Coordinates of C-alpha atoms in Angstrom, one line a residue:
Chain A
X1 CA 0.0 0.0 0.0
X2 CA 2.7 2.4 1.0
X3 CA 4.7 1.5 -2.2
X4 CA 1.7 2.5 -4.2
X5 CA 1.2 5.8 -2.4
X6 CA 4.9 6.5 -2.7
X7 CA 4.7 6.0 -6.4
X8 CA 1.7 8.3 -6.6
X9 CA 3.8 10.9 -4.6
X10 CA 6.5 10.6 -7.2
X11 CA 4.1 11.5 -9.9
X12 CA 2.6 14.4 -8.1
X13 CA 5.4 16.7 -9.3
X14 CA 4.4 16.0 -12.9
X15 CA 0.9 17.1 -12.5
X16 CA 1.5 20.8 -12.9
X17 CA 3.7 20.7 -16.0
X18 CA 1.4 18.1 -17.6
X19 CA -1.6 20.4 -17.0
X20 CA 0.2 23.4 -18.5
X21 CA 1.3 21.4 -21.6
X22 CA -2.2 20.1 -22.0
X23 CA -4.0 23.5 -21.8
X24 CA -1.5 25.7 -23.6
X25 CA 0.0 23.3 -26.1
X26 CA -1.8 20.0 -26.7
X27 CA -5.3 21.3 -26.9
X28 CA -4.5 24.3 -29.2
X29 CA -2.5 22.0 -31.3
X30 CA -5.3 19.5 -31.6
X31 CA -7.7 22.2 -32.6
X32 CA -5.3 23.3 -35.3
X33 CA -4.8 19.7 -36.4
X34 CA -8.6 19.2 -36.6
X35 CA -9.1 22.5 -38.5
X36 CA -6.6 21.4 -41.1
X37 CA -9.1 18.8 -42.2
X38 CA -12.1 21.1 -42.1
X39 CA -13.6 22.7 -45.2
X40 CA -13.5 26.4 -45.9
X41 CA -16.7 28.3 -45.6
X42 CA -16.6 31.7 -47.4
X43 CA -19.2 33.1 -45.0
X44 CA -18.1 31.8 -41.7
X45 CA -14.4 30.9 -41.7
X46 CA -14.7 27.0 -41.7
X47 CA -17.1 24.2 -41.4
X48 CA -16.4 20.8 -39.7
X49 CA -15.5 18.2 -42.2
X50 CA -12.9 15.5 -42.8
X51 CA -11.2 16.1 -46.1
X52 CA -7.7 16.1 -47.4
X53 CA -8.2 18.9 -49.9
X54 CA -6.2 21.4 -47.9
X55 CA -3.2 19.0 -47.9
X56 CA -3.8 18.2 -51.5
X57 CA -3.8 21.8 -52.5
X58 CA -0.4 22.2 -50.9
X59 CA 1.1 19.5 -53.1
X60 CA 1.9 21.8 -55.9
X61 CA 5.2 22.9 -57.5
X62 CA 4.6 26.4 -56.2
X63 CA 4.3 25.5 -52.5
X64 CA 7.1 23.0 -52.8
X65 CA 9.3 25.8 -54.0
X66 CA 8.1 28.0 -51.1
X67 CA 8.9 25.1 -48.7
X68 CA 12.4 24.7 -50.1
X69 CA 13.0 28.5 -49.9
X70 CA 11.8 28.5 -46.2
X71 CA 14.1 25.7 -45.2
X72 CA 17.1 27.0 -47.1
X73 CA 16.7 30.5 -45.7
X74 CA 16.4 29.3 -42.1
X75 CA 19.2 26.8 -42.5
X76 CA 21.5 29.5 -44.0
X77 CA 20.5 31.9 -41.2
X78 CA 21.2 29.2 -38.6
X79 CA 24.6 28.3 -40.0
X80 CA 25.6 32.0 -40.3
X81 CA 24.4 33.0 -36.9
X82 CA 26.1 30.1 -35.1
X83 CA 29.3 30.5 -37.1
X84 CA 29.5 34.0 -35.9
X85 CA 28.2 33.3 -32.4
X86 CA 30.8 30.6 -31.5
X87 CA 33.9 32.7 -31.9
X88 CA 32.0 35.8 -30.6
X89 CA 31.0 33.9 -27.4
X90 CA 34.5 32.5 -27.0
X91 CA 35.9 36.0 -26.9
X92 CA 33.1 37.1 -24.5
X93 CA 33.9 34.3 -22.1
X94 CA 37.6 35.5 -22.0
X95 CA 36.5 39.0 -20.9
X96 CA 36.3 40.2 -17.3
X97 CA 33.1 39.1 -15.7
X98 CA 31.9 42.7 -15.6
X99 CA 32.3 43.1 -19.3
X100 CA 30.6 39.7 -19.8
X101 CA 27.5 40.8 -18.0
X102 CA 27.4 44.1 -20.0
X103 CA 27.5 42.1 -23.3
X104 CA 24.9 39.7 -22.2
X105 CA 22.5 42.4 -20.9
X106 CA 23.0 44.1 -24.3
X107 CA 22.1 40.9 -26.1
X108 CA 19.1 40.3 -23.9
X109 CA 17.9 43.8 -24.7
X110 CA 18.1 43.0 -28.4
X111 CA 15.8 40.0 -27.7
X112 CA 13.2 42.5 -26.4
X113 CA 12.9 44.0 -29.9
X114 CA 10.1 42.7 -31.9
X115 CA 10.4 41.3 -35.4
X116 CA 8.6 44.4 -36.7
X117 CA 11.1 46.8 -35.2
X118 CA 14.0 44.8 -36.4
X119 CA 12.6 44.5 -39.9
X120 CA 11.8 48.2 -40.4
X121 CA 15.1 49.3 -38.7
X122 CA 17.1 47.3 -41.1
X123 CA 15.0 48.3 -44.0
X124 CA 15.8 52.0 -43.1
X125 CA 19.4 51.2 -42.5
X126 CA 19.8 49.5 -45.9
X127 CA 17.7 52.1 -47.8
X128 CA 19.1 54.5 -50.4
X129 CA 18.3 57.7 -48.7
X130 CA 19.0 57.1 -45.0
X131 CA 21.1 54.0 -45.0
X132 CA 24.6 52.8 -44.9
X133 CA 24.9 53.5 -48.6
X134 CA 25.6 57.1 -47.7
X135 CA 28.2 56.0 -45.3
X136 CA 29.9 53.9 -47.9
X137 CA 29.9 57.0 -50.3
X138 CA 31.4 59.1 -47.5
X139 CA 34.1 56.5 -47.1
X140 CA 34.7 56.5 -50.8
X141 CA 33.7 52.8 -51.3
X142 CA 30.6 53.6 -53.4
X143 CA 30.2 56.2 -56.1
X144 CA 26.6 57.0 -55.4
X145 CA 24.3 55.7 -52.6
X146 CA 22.1 52.7 -53.4
X147 CA 19.5 50.7 -51.7
X148 CA 20.4 47.2 -50.4
X149 CA 16.9 46.2 -49.7
X150 CA 14.8 44.3 -50.6
X151 CA 17.3 41.5 -51.4
X152 CA 18.3 38.0 -50.3
X153 CA 21.3 39.5 -48.4
X154 CA 19.1 41.9 -46.5
X155 CA 16.7 39.2 -45.6
X156 CA 19.5 36.9 -44.4
X157 CA 21.0 39.8 -42.4
X158 CA 17.7 40.4 -40.7
X159 CA 17.2 36.7 -39.9
X160 CA 20.7 36.4 -38.5
X161 CA 20.1 39.5 -36.4
X162 CA 17.1 37.7 -35.0
X163 CA 18.8 34.4 -34.4
X164 CA 22.2 35.6 -33.2
X165 CA 21.3 36.5 -29.6
X166 CA 19.7 33.1 -29.2
X167 CA 22.7 31.3 -30.5
X168 CA 25.0 33.2 -28.1
X169 CA 22.7 32.5 -25.1
X170 CA 22.7 28.8 -25.9
X171 CA 26.5 28.6 -26.5
X172 CA 27.5 30.9 -23.6
X173 CA 26.9 28.5 -20.6
X174 CA 28.8 25.6 -22.3
X175 CA 31.7 27.8 -23.3
X176 CA 32.0 29.5 -19.9
X177 CA 32.0 26.1 -18.2
X178 CA 34.8 24.8 -20.5
X179 CA 38.1 24.3 -18.7
X180 CA 40.3 27.3 -19.8
X181 CA 43.3 24.9 -19.5
X182 CA 42.0 22.9 -22.5
X183 CA 42.8 25.4 -25.2
X184 CA 46.0 26.3 -23.3
X185 CA 47.0 22.6 -23.3
X186 CA 46.5 22.6 -27.1
X187 CA 48.7 25.6 -27.4
X188 CA 51.5 24.1 -25.3
X189 CA 51.3 21.0 -27.5
X190 CA 52.0 23.2 -30.6
X191 CA 48.6 24.3 -31.8
X192 CA 48.2 28.0 -32.9
X193 CA 45.3 29.8 -31.2
X194 CA 43.2 29.4 -34.3
X195 CA 44.0 25.7 -34.6
X196 CA 43.3 25.1 -30.9
X197 CA 40.0 26.7 -31.3
X198 CA 39.0 24.4 -34.1
X199 CA 40.6 21.3 -32.7
X200 CA 39.5 21.6 -29.1
X201 CA 36.7 24.1 -28.5
X202 CA 34.5 23.4 -31.5
X203 CA 34.5 19.5 -31.1
X204 CA 33.9 19.8 -27.4
X205 CA 30.9 22.1 -28.2
X206 CA 29.5 19.7 -30.8
X207 CA 26.2 19.0 -29.0
X208 CA 25.8 22.7 -28.0
X209 CA 26.4 23.8 -31.5
X210 CA 23.8 21.3 -32.8
X211 CA 21.4 22.7 -30.3
X212 CA 22.0 26.3 -31.3
X213 CA 21.6 25.4 -35.0
X214 CA 18.3 23.8 -34.3
X215 CA 17.1 26.7 -32.1
X216 CA 17.9 29.4 -34.7
X217 CA 16.6 27.2 -37.5
X218 CA 13.2 26.6 -35.9
X219 CA 13.0 30.2 -34.6
X220 CA 13.7 31.8 -38.0
X221 CA 11.4 29.4 -39.7
X222 CA 8.5 31.2 -38.0
X223 CA 9.6 34.6 -39.1
X224 CA 6.8 36.0 -41.3
X225 CA 7.5 39.7 -41.3
X226 CA 11.1 39.9 -42.2
X227 CA 10.7 38.2 -45.6
X228 CA 8.0 40.7 -46.5
X229 CA 9.9 43.7 -45.3
X230 CA 13.5 42.8 -46.4
X231 CA 12.9 40.2 -49.1
X232 CA 11.5 40.0 -52.6
X233 CA 8.3 38.0 -53.3
X234 CA 10.4 35.0 -54.4
X235 CA 11.9 35.0 -50.9
X236 CA 8.6 34.7 -49.2
X237 CA 8.6 31.8 -46.9
X238 CA 5.9 29.3 -45.9
X239 CA 5.3 31.4 -42.8
X240 CA 4.4 34.4 -44.9
X241 CA 1.9 32.3 -46.9
X242 CA 0.4 30.8 -43.8
X243 CA -0.1 34.4 -42.4
X244 CA -1.5 35.4 -45.8
X245 CA -4.0 32.5 -45.9
X246 CA -5.0 32.9 -42.2
X247 CA -5.4 36.6 -42.0
X248 CA -6.0 38.0 -45.5
X249 CA -7.6 35.1 -47.3
X250 CA -9.5 33.9 -44.2
X251 CA -8.7 30.4 -45.2
X252 CA -7.9 28.9 -41.8
X253 CA -8.1 25.3 -42.8
X254 CA -5.5 25.7 -45.5
X255 CA -3.3 27.8 -43.2
X256 CA -3.5 25.1 -40.5
X257 CA -2.6 22.4 -43.0
X258 CA 0.5 24.3 -44.1
X259 CA 1.4 24.9 -40.5
X260 CA 1.1 21.2 -39.7
X261 CA 3.1 20.3 -42.8
X262 CA 5.9 22.9 -41.9
X263 CA 6.0 21.5 -38.4
X264 CA 6.4 17.9 -39.6
X265 CA 9.1 18.8 -42.0
X266 CA 11.1 20.8 -39.4
X267 CA 10.6 18.1 -36.8
X268 CA 12.0 15.6 -39.3
X269 CA 15.0 17.9 -40.0
X270 CA 15.6 18.5 -36.3
X271 CA 15.5 14.8 -35.6
X272 CA 17.9 14.1 -38.4
X273 CA 20.4 16.7 -37.2
X274 CA 20.2 15.5 -33.6
X275 CA 20.9 12.0 -34.8
X276 CA 23.9 13.2 -36.8
X277 CA 25.1 15.3 -33.8
X278 CA 25.0 12.4 -31.4
X279 CA 26.6 9.9 -33.7
X280 CA 29.9 10.3 -31.9
X281 CA 29.9 11.1 -28.2
Chain B
X1 CA 71.3 21.6 -24.0
X2 CA 68.3 23.2 -22.4
X3 CA 69.5 25.2 -19.6
X4 CA 66.8 27.6 -18.4
X5 CA 67.7 31.0 -17.1
X6 CA 65.1 33.3 -15.7
X7 CA 66.5 36.9 -15.2
X8 CA 64.6 39.4 -13.2
X9 CA 61.3 38.0 -14.2
X10 CA 58.4 40.3 -13.2
X11 CA 54.7 39.9 -13.9
X12 CA 52.5 42.8 -13.0
X13 CA 48.7 42.7 -12.9
X14 CA 47.9 46.4 -12.6
X15 CA 49.8 47.5 -9.5
X16 CA 50.1 44.0 -8.1
X17 CA 53.3 42.1 -8.7
X18 CA 52.4 38.4 -9.0
X19 CA 56.0 37.6 -9.7
X20 CA 58.7 40.1 -8.7
X21 CA 62.3 40.2 -9.9
X22 CA 62.8 36.4 -9.9
X23 CA 66.2 35.2 -11.1
X24 CA 66.9 31.5 -11.3
X25 CA 69.4 29.3 -13.2
X26 CA 68.1 25.9 -13.9
X27 CA 70.8 23.5 -15.2
X28 CA 70.2 21.1 -18.1
X29 CA 68.4 17.9 -17.0
X30 CA 67.6 19.0 -13.5
X31 CA 64.4 18.6 -11.6
X32 CA 63.2 21.8 -10.1
X33 CA 60.3 22.3 -7.7
X34 CA 58.6 25.7 -7.3
X35 CA 57.3 25.5 -3.8
X36 CA 55.1 27.9 -1.9
X37 CA 51.7 28.6 -0.4
X38 CA 48.8 29.3 -2.8
X39 CA 49.0 32.8 -4.3
X40 CA 52.7 33.0 -3.9
X41 CA 53.3 33.4 -7.7
X42 CA 54.7 30.0 -8.4
X43 CA 52.0 29.1 -11.0
X44 CA 52.4 32.5 -12.6
X45 CA 56.2 31.9 -12.9
X46 CA 55.5 28.5 -14.5
X47 CA 53.1 30.1 -16.9
X48 CA 55.7 32.8 -17.8
X49 CA 58.1 30.1 -18.6
X50 CA 55.4 28.3 -20.6
X51 CA 54.6 31.4 -22.6
X52 CA 51.0 31.4 -21.5
X53 CA 51.7 34.8 -19.8
X54 CA 53.9 37.6 -21.0
X55 CA 56.7 38.9 -18.9
X56 CA 56.2 42.5 -17.7
X57 CA 59.9 42.8 -17.2
X58 CA 63.0 40.6 -17.3
X59 CA 64.1 37.8 -19.6
X60 CA 63.7 34.1 -20.2
X61 CA 66.7 32.4 -21.7
X62 CA 66.3 28.8 -22.8
X63 CA 69.3 27.0 -24.2
X64 CA 71.1 30.3 -24.7
X65 CA 68.2 31.8 -26.8
X66 CA 65.9 34.6 -25.7
X67 CA 62.4 33.0 -25.4
X68 CA 60.6 36.1 -24.2
X69 CA 58.7 36.7 -27.4
X70 CA 58.3 33.2 -28.7
X71 CA 54.6 32.3 -28.5
X72 CA 53.7 29.3 -26.4
X73 CA 52.9 27.0 -29.3
X74 CA 56.3 27.5 -30.8
X75 CA 58.3 26.8 -27.7
X76 CA 58.4 23.0 -28.0
X77 CA 57.8 22.6 -24.3
X78 CA 55.7 19.9 -22.6
X79 CA 53.2 20.8 -20.0
X80 CA 50.9 19.0 -17.6
X81 CA 48.1 21.1 -16.2
X82 CA 46.5 21.0 -12.8
X83 CA 43.2 19.9 -14.3
X84 CA 45.3 17.6 -16.7
X85 CA 43.3 19.2 -19.6
X86 CA 43.1 15.9 -21.5
X87 CA 40.8 16.2 -24.5
X88 CA 37.6 14.3 -23.8
X89 CA 36.7 14.0 -27.5
X90 CA 39.9 12.1 -28.3
X91 CA 41.1 8.6 -27.4
X92 CA 44.1 8.1 -25.3
X93 CA 46.3 7.5 -28.3
X94 CA 44.9 10.6 -30.1
X95 CA 45.5 12.7 -27.0
X96 CA 49.1 11.6 -26.7
X97 CA 49.8 11.9 -30.4
X98 CA 48.0 15.3 -30.8
X99 CA 51.3 17.3 -30.8
X100 CA 52.6 15.0 -33.5
X101 CA 49.5 15.4 -35.6
X102 CA 50.0 19.1 -35.5
X103 CA 53.6 18.6 -36.7
X104 CA 52.4 16.5 -39.6
X105 CA 53.7 13.1 -38.5
X106 CA 52.1 10.2 -40.3
X107 CA 49.2 8.3 -38.6
X108 CA 51.3 5.1 -38.3
X109 CA 54.2 6.9 -36.7
X110 CA 51.8 8.7 -34.3
X111 CA 50.3 5.4 -33.3
X112 CA 53.7 3.9 -32.7
X113 CA 54.8 6.8 -30.6
X114 CA 51.6 6.6 -28.5
X115 CA 52.2 2.9 -27.9
X116 CA 55.8 3.5 -27.0
X117 CA 54.9 6.2 -24.5
X118 CA 52.1 4.1 -23.0
X119 CA 54.7 1.4 -22.3
X120 CA 56.9 4.0 -20.8
X121 CA 54.2 5.0 -18.3
X122 CA 53.3 1.4 -17.7
X123 CA 49.8 1.5 -19.2
X124 CA 50.1 -0.6 -22.4
X125 CA 47.0 -1.4 -24.4
X126 CA 44.7 1.5 -23.5
X127 CA 45.3 3.4 -26.8
X128 CA 41.6 3.3 -27.9
X129 CA 40.0 4.2 -24.6
X130 CA 38.4 7.6 -23.9
X131 CA 39.6 9.8 -21.0
X132 CA 36.3 9.3 -19.1
X133 CA 37.0 5.5 -19.0
X134 CA 40.3 6.0 -17.1
X135 CA 41.0 6.2 -13.4
X136 CA 42.5 9.3 -11.8
X137 CA 46.0 7.7 -11.8
X138 CA 45.7 6.6 -15.4
X139 CA 44.7 10.0 -16.5
X140 CA 47.6 11.5 -14.7
X141 CA 50.0 9.2 -16.5
X142 CA 48.4 9.9 -19.9
X143 CA 48.7 13.6 -19.3
X144 CA 52.4 13.1 -18.5
X145 CA 52.9 10.9 -21.6
X146 CA 51.2 13.6 -23.8
X147 CA 53.5 16.2 -22.4
X148 CA 56.5 14.1 -23.3
X149 CA 55.4 13.1 -26.8
X150 CA 57.6 15.5 -28.7
X151 CA 60.7 15.1 -26.4
X152 CA 60.1 18.6 -25.1
X153 CA 63.0 20.9 -24.4
X154 CA 61.5 21.7 -21.0
X155 CA 58.8 19.8 -19.1
X156 CA 56.5 21.9 -17.0
X157 CA 54.0 20.5 -14.5
X158 CA 51.5 22.6 -12.5
X159 CA 50.4 20.8 -9.3
X160 CA 50.3 17.6 -11.4
X161 CA 49.5 15.2 -8.5
X162 CA 47.1 17.3 -6.5
X163 CA 44.0 15.4 -7.6
X164 CA 45.3 12.0 -6.5
X165 CA 44.8 10.4 -3.1
X166 CA 47.8 10.4 -0.7
X167 CA 49.0 6.8 -1.4
X168 CA 48.9 7.2 -5.2
X169 CA 50.5 10.6 -5.0
X170 CA 53.5 9.3 -3.2
X171 CA 53.8 6.5 -5.6
X172 CA 53.6 8.8 -8.6
X173 CA 56.2 11.1 -7.1
X174 CA 58.7 8.3 -7.3
X175 CA 57.6 7.3 -10.8
X176 CA 57.8 10.8 -12.1
X177 CA 61.2 11.3 -10.7
X178 CA 62.5 8.0 -12.2
X179 CA 60.9 8.9 -15.5
X180 CA 62.6 12.3 -15.5
X181 CA 66.0 10.8 -14.6
X182 CA 65.7 8.3 -17.4
X183 CA 64.8 10.9 -20.0
X184 CA 67.1 13.6 -18.7
X185 CA 64.5 16.3 -19.5
X186 CA 64.8 19.6 -17.7
X187 CA 61.7 19.7 -15.5
X188 CA 59.9 22.4 -13.5
X189 CA 57.2 21.3 -11.1
X190 CA 54.9 23.6 -9.2
X191 CA 53.7 22.3 -5.9
X192 CA 52.5 23.5 -2.5
X193 CA 53.4 20.2 -0.8
X194 CA 56.8 20.4 0.7
X195 CA 57.0 16.6 1.0
X196 CA 56.4 16.3 -2.7
X197 CA 59.1 18.9 -3.4
X198 CA 61.6 17.2 -1.1
X199 CA 61.0 13.7 -2.5
X200 CA 61.4 14.7 -6.2
X201 CA 63.5 17.8 -6.6
X202 CA 67.2 18.3 -7.3
X203 CA 66.6 22.0 -6.5
X204 CA 63.8 23.6 -4.6
X205 CA 62.8 27.2 -5.1
X206 CA 60.8 28.5 -2.2
X207 CA 58.5 31.4 -3.1
X208 CA 56.3 33.8 -1.1
X209 CA 54.6 37.0 -2.1
X210 CA 55.9 36.8 -5.7
X211 CA 59.5 36.6 -4.5
X212 CA 62.1 33.9 -4.2
X213 CA 62.8 33.2 -0.6
X214 CA 65.4 30.5 -1.0
X215 CA 67.0 28.3 -3.7
X216 CA 68.8 25.1 -2.8
X217 CA 68.7 21.3 -2.6
X218 CA 66.0 19.9 -0.4
X219 CA 68.4 19.1 2.4
X220 CA 70.0 22.5 2.3
X221 CA 66.7 24.2 2.6
X222 CA 65.6 21.9 5.4
X223 CA 68.9 22.1 7.2
X224 CA 69.6 25.8 6.7
X225 CA 66.4 27.8 6.1
X226 CA 67.2 31.3 5.0
X227 CA 64.4 32.9 7.0
X228 CA 61.5 32.2 9.3
X229 CA 59.1 31.8 6.4
X230 CA 61.2 29.0 4.8
X231 CA 61.8 27.4 8.2
X232 CA 58.1 27.2 8.9
X233 CA 57.0 26.2 5.4
X234 CA 59.5 23.4 4.9
X235 CA 58.5 20.9 7.5
X236 CA 57.7 22.1 11.0
X237 CA 60.0 24.4 12.8
X238 CA 60.1 25.7 16.4
X239 CA 60.9 29.4 16.2
X240 CA 62.3 30.5 19.5
X241 CA 62.8 34.3 19.9
X242 CA 65.6 35.4 22.1
X243 CA 69.1 36.9 22.3
X244 CA 72.2 35.7 20.5
X245 CA 74.8 36.5 23.2
X246 CA 77.9 35.2 21.4
X247 CA 78.8 32.4 18.9
X248 CA 78.1 29.7 21.5
X249 CA 75.2 31.0 23.5
X250 CA 71.5 31.7 22.7
X251 CA 69.4 33.0 25.5
X252 CA 65.6 32.5 25.5
X253 CA 63.0 32.5 28.2
X254 CA 65.6 32.6 31.0
X255 CA 67.5 29.6 29.7
X256 CA 70.8 29.5 28.0
X257 CA 71.0 27.3 25.0
X258 CA 74.5 26.3 24.0
X259 CA 75.3 26.6 20.3
X260 CA 78.0 24.5 18.6
X261 CA 80.2 25.2 15.6
X262 CA 77.7 23.2 13.4
X263 CA 74.8 25.6 14.1
X264 CA 74.3 28.1 11.3
X265 CA 74.2 31.8 12.3
X266 CA 72.5 34.3 10.0
X267 CA 73.0 37.2 12.4
X268 CA 76.1 38.5 14.2
X269 CA 76.2 38.4 18.0
X270 CA 75.2 40.2 20.1
X271 CA 71.7 40.6 18.7
X272 CA 68.2 39.7 19.2
X273 CA 67.4 36.7 17.0
X274 CA 65.2 33.7 16.4
X275 CA 66.4 30.1 16.9
X276 CA 64.9 27.7 14.4
X277 CA 64.9 24.1 15.7
X278 CA 63.3 21.1 14.1
X279 CA 60.8 19.1 16.3
X280 CA 63.1 16.0 16.1
X281 CA 65.8 18.1 17.8
X282 CA 63.7 18.9 20.8
X283 CA 63.7 16.5 23.7
X284 CA 61.1 16.5 26.5
X285 CA 62.0 15.2 29.9
X286 CA 59.7 14.7 32.9
X287 CA 61.8 16.7 35.3
X288 CA 63.2 20.0 34.3
X289 CA 66.8 20.7 35.0
X290 CA 68.3 24.1 35.8
X291 CA 69.0 26.4 32.9
X292 CA 66.5 24.5 30.7
X293 CA 63.4 25.8 29.1
X294 CA 60.3 24.7 31.0
X295 CA 56.7 24.4 30.0
X296 CA 53.4 22.6 30.3
X297 CA 52.3 19.8 28.1
X298 CA 49.4 20.9 25.9
X299 CA 48.8 17.8 23.8
X300 CA 50.3 14.4 23.1
X301 CA 49.7 12.9 19.7
X302 CA 50.5 9.2 19.5
X303 CA 50.8 8.6 15.8
X304 CA 52.1 5.0 16.1
X305 CA 55.3 5.5 14.1
X306 CA 56.1 8.7 16.1
X307 CA 55.0 10.7 19.1
X308 CA 54.4 14.4 18.9
X309 CA 54.3 16.4 22.1
X310 CA 53.1 20.0 22.1
X311 CA 54.5 22.1 25.0
X312 CA 53.5 25.6 26.1
X313 CA 56.7 27.5 27.0
X314 CA 55.9 31.1 28.0
X315 CA 54.2 32.6 25.0
X316 CA 55.5 29.9 22.6
X317 CA 54.2 26.5 21.6
X318 CA 57.1 24.1 21.0
X319 CA 56.7 20.8 19.2
X320 CA 58.8 17.8 19.9
X321 CA 58.8 14.6 17.9
X322 CA 60.4 11.3 19.0
X323 CA 60.1 7.6 18.3
X324 CA 57.7 5.7 20.5
X325 CA 60.7 3.9 22.2
X326 CA 62.0 7.3 23.4
X327 CA 58.6 8.6 24.5
X328 CA 59.0 10.4 27.8
X329 CA 56.5 9.5 30.5
X330 CA 54.4 12.7 30.4
X331 CA 50.8 13.5 30.1
X332 CA 48.8 16.7 29.4
X333 CA 49.2 19.3 32.1
X334 CA 52.6 18.0 33.3
X335 CA 55.4 20.6 33.8
X336 CA 58.3 19.3 31.7
X337 CA 61.8 20.3 30.7
X338 CA 62.5 21.2 27.1
X339 CA 66.0 20.5 25.9
X340 CA 67.1 21.9 22.6
X341 CA 69.7 19.7 20.9
X342 CA 71.8 22.1 18.9
X343 CA 74.2 21.3 16.2
X344 CA 71.4 21.2 13.6
X345 CA 69.8 24.5 14.5
X346 CA 69.7 27.8 12.7
X347 CA 69.8 31.3 14.1
X348 CA 67.7 33.7 12.0
X349 CA 67.1 37.4 12.1
X350 CA 64.3 38.1 14.5

């Protein structure tokens, strides 16, 4: 009897998180999942049904191209952000602890900016009239000022700006816990500072780097404003189309189907990269 | 020939001198221990030699060449870190052969060298294990093997045995010393453990507050400490304040302690001075004689192999050590006579 009540006690701690997950994640998700099979009703959003037409509509060369664009953009943003974040964080961890907290607080304040502000701020910065084009002219690099947006580069820049603080915040704890004698040992054994960074620090952070890549990838996959503000229509991601369908076309069932599909694809990709990341422990 | 000469080495952190004007000559093939309490600058001095810190002032001459501006990775030194700093993502063989990989040695030769070194450290056959699969003592040896893989010009070790338990540590001290003798590599070890320094070193450098207090062989330093700090840090010393009357008399606490020609005087009589006597040169007797120091027994520590008696004499606490056979018949609270056997004592500045 006591064994049973003990076991129940063990499970008590799980009640609250389970409840939260259920109310705020599973139920909304199930509603969306159900809606994705509903039929569209021009007058009243949607009507209960069970049809695959929403998914079928998605299976077109156009949406396939959009999906590939979304994934490639997010993957590129993830790789770029993390490649900058790893050396950046390494130098941060070598600063005095005071300087470290200043940098981290600054990064956290960047996180408080919404996608809207980031998008329009960059679009202004990259514009012809008020942007860095004028700065480059003043420096004598450009003849006349030009606009750098909308373009693929501008969009990637925006996505990296969005993902970079997250990458740093994921990598920072692992790097600051790393024994500082490890890179020193590599140096004593004959490795130049750059080589010791790639031979010792990067391999030891393998799992953390995988984690940061996944986080930035998933996070930027959901960006729906930046592609519209900084990119051209051919750079519009699936998230943009989901927003378009849900808000402007009032086609919630189709938006839900796309969202489910995007989620499945990104889950598959995340699973794959986790598997690859853990291949060697 | 890798003779190491440190000239006036100084390392400043702001206004704080971690190492201050240290000059040492380390002969080729010798085993040197940097000994001192934590924060005395010994690790900083080792890191200066390694090139992991830059000298603020002074010079480092290795084999006749100025090494002051050669970066750490070009010095061809071996180093064992306090945390060992073995690479967890590499196997034992890959760890040991890492310096060879950097130097472009072929995979087969690297493997052969790793095997050779593992035999040297008496751990054959563990090439393909990972560091987390090894015991503390095995990791220690692998770290040593990695440091020796390139036949370093100078072998540096920072508190290499501090993570091991007492028995293993004493065993490793002997092994490390034998290994160093066989290879003849100039070796500098940082330690805070005077027993470790005494059992391994040819030369001990005692440091305190960033400065060298004394340089000498272990026995020189034990027998003839240069000052009260060294006397106390190397083993236990009884420091008895008093007056040096002449070359054969030291007066303390109303007792006259006769000095012999073998006692070493660091001050000229007459002068106030401190007599440094090792506990094994202090004899306790149950009944005090005239002209002897007298005191009250505070504590008796029967350690089996030896007996330690702590006696309160005036303001001082004096420790005496003897073998159980010679144990005087005293107990806590007894008034006893304290005889100082001179001939192995040192008279230091007060």
